[in-house]
mmCIF file of C-alpha atoms in Angstrom:
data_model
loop_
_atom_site.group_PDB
_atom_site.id
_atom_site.type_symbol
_atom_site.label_atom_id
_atom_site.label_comp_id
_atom_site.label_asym_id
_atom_site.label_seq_id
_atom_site.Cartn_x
_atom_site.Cartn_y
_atom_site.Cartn_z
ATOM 1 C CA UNK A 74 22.063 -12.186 21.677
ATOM 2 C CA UNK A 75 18.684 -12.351 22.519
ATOM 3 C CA UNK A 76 16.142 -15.056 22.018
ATOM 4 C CA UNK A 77 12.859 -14.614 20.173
ATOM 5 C CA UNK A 78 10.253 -16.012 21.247
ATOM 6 C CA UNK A 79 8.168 -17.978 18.790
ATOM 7 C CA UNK A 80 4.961 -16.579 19.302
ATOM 8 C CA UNK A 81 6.094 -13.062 18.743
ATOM 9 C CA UNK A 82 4.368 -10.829 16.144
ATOM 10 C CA UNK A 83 5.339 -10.132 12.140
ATOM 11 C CA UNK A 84 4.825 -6.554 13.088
ATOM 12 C CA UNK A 85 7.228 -7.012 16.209
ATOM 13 C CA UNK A 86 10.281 -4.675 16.531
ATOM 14 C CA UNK A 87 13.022 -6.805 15.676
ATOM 15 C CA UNK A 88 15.276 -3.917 15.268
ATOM 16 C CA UNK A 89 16.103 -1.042 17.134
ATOM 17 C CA UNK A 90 15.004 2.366 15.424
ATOM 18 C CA UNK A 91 15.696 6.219 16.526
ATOM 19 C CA UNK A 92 13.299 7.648 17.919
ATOM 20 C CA UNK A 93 12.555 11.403 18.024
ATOM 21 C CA UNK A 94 12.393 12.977 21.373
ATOM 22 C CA UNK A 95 15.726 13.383 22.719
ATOM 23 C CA UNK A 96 16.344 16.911 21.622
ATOM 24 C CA UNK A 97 14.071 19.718 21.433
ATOM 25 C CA UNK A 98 13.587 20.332 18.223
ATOM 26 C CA UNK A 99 12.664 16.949 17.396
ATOM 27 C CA UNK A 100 10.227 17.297 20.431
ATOM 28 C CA UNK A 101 8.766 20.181 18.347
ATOM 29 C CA UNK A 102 8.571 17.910 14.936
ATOM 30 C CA UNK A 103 6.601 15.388 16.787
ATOM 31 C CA UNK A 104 3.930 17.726 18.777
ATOM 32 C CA UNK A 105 3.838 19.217 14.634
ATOM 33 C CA UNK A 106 2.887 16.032 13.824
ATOM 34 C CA UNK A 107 0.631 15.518 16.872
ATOM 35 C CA UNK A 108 -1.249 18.500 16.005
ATOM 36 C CA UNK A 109 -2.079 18.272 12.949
ATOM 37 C CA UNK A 110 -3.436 14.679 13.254
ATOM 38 C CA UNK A 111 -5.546 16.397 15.604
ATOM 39 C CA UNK A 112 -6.817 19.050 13.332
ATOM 40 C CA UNK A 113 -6.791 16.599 10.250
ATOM 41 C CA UNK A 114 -8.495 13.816 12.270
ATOM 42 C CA UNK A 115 -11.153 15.059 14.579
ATOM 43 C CA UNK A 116 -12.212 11.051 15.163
ATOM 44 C CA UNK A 117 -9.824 8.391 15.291
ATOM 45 C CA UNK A 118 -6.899 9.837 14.914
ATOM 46 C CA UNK A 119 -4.548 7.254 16.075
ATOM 47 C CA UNK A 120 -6.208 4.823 13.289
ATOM 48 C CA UNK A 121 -5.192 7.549 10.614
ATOM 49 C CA UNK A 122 -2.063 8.057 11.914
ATOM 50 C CA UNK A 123 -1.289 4.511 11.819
ATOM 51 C CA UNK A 124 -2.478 3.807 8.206
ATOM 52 C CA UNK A 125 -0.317 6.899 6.940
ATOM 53 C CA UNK A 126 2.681 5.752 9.390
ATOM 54 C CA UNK A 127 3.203 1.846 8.639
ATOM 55 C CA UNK A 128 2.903 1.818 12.431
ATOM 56 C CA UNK A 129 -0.199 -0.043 14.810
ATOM 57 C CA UNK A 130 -2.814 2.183 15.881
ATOM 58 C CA UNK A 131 -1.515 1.219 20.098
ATOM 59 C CA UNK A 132 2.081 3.147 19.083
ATOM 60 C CA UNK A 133 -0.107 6.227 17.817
ATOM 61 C CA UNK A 134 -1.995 6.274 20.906
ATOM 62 C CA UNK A 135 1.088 6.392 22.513
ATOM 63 C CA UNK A 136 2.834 9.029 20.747
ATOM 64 C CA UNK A 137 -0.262 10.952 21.219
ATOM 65 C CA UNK A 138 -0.772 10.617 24.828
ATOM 66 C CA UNK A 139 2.730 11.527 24.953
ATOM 67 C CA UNK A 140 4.177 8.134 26.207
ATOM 68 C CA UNK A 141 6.784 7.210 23.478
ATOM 69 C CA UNK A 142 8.031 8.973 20.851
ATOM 70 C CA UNK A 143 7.808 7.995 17.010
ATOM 71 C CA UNK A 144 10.458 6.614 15.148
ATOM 72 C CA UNK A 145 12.545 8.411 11.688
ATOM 73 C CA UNK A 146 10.935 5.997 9.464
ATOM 74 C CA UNK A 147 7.258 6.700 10.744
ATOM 75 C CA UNK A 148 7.616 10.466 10.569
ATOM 76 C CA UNK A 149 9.016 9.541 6.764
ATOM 77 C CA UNK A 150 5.848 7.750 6.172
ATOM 78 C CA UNK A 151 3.690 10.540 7.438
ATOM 79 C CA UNK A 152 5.614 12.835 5.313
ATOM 80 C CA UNK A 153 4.809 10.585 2.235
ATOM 81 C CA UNK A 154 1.592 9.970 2.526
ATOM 82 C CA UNK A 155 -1.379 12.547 1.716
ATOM 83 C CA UNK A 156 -1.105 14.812 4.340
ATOM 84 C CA UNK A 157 2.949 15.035 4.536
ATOM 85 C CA UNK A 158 2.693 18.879 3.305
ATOM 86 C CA UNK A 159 0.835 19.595 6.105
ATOM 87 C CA UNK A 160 3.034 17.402 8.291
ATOM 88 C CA UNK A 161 6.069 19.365 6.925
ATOM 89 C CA UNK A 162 4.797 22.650 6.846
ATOM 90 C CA UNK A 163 3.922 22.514 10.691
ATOM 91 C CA UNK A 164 7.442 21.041 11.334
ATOM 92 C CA UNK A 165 8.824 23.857 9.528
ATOM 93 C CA UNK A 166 7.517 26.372 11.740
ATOM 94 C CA UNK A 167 8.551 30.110 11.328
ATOM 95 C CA UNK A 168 12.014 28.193 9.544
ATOM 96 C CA UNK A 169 12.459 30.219 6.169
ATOM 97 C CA UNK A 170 15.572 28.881 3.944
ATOM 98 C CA UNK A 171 15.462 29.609 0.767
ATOM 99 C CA UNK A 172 14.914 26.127 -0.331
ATOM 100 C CA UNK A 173 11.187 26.114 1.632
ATOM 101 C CA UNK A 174 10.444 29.630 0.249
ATOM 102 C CA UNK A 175 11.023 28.365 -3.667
ATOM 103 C CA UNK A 176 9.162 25.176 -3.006
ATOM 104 C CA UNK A 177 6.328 26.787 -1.706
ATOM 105 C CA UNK A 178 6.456 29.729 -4.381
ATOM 106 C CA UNK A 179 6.187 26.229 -7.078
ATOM 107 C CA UNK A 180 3.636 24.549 -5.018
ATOM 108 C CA UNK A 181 1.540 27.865 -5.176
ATOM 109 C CA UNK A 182 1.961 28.241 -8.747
ATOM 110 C CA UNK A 183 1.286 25.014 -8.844
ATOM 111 C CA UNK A 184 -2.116 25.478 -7.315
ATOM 112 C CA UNK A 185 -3.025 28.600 -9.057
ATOM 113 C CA UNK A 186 -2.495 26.112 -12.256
ATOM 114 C CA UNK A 187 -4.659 23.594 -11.510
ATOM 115 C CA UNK A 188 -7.682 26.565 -10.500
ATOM 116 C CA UNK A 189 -6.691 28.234 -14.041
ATOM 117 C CA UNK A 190 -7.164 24.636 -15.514
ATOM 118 C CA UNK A 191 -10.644 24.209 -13.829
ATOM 119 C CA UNK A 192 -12.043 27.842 -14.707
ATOM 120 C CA UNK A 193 -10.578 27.380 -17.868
ATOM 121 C CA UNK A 194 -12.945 23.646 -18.153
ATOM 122 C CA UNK A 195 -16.012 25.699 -16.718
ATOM 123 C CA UNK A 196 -15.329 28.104 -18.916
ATOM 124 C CA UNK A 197 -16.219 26.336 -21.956
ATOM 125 C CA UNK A 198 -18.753 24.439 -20.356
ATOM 126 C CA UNK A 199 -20.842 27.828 -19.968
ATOM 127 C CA UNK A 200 -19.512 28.815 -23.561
ATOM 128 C CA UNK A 201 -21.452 25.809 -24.959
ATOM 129 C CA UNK A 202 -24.603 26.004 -23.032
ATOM 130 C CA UNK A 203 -24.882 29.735 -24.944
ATOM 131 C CA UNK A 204 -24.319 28.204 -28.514
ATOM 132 C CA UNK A 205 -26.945 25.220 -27.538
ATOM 133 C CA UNK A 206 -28.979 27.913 -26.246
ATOM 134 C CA UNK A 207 -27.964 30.016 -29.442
ATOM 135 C CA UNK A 208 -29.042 27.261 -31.576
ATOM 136 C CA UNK A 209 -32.651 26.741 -29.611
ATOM 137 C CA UNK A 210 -31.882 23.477 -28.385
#
């Protein structure tokens, strides 16, 4: 077993994790994930990467110059946090189960929901200036 040494890090790797990498289609998931941190984060994109990843901003730089590859649970991170649609759409690719094609049919009617939601709010925000306007105030 291997000694620790007492100065060593809370954030140190104490465990091993899998990393992505080793096959080609998980070399694919992590350039999706590379570029769209890019194209999400035109200025520090490490430090974004990190925050959304549980991971330091040095193993982003890493995994963005190409050096190391990230582990499962910092791709599951990325895919919870804010931008893990975007993360998961890239991943996905030109991939077309059915299950993608239904959840993106529900996240579009999802969308159009929220846009019929905010017309709907603007909608009678207009309809009152008229009255008050109606009404001479």
């Amino acid at each position: 077993m291997r000694a620790m040494s007492a100065t060593a890090g809370e954030k140190a790797n104490h465990t091993t994790e899998a990393c992505f990498g080793s096959k080609r289609s998980m070399v694919r998931a992590v350039d999706a994930v590379i570029a769209v941190g890019r194209a999400l984060f035109k200025s520090k994109t490490a430090a974004n990467l990190a925050a959304r990843a549980d991971v330091s901003t040095r193993a982003c730089e890493y995994w963005l110059a190409r050096k190391t590859d990230m582990s499962a649970d910092a791709l599951a991170n990325l895919l919870r946090s804010d931008v893990g649609f975007e993360i998961l759409e890239r991943i996905m690719g030109n991939a077309r189960p059915v299950w993608w094609k239904q959840f993106r049919a529900a996240k579009a009617i999802g969308a159009a929901r929220q846009e019929q939601a905010e017309l709907k709010r603007r909608t009678a925000e207009q309809d009152e200036r008229i009255a008050q306007l109606e009404m001479g105030l």
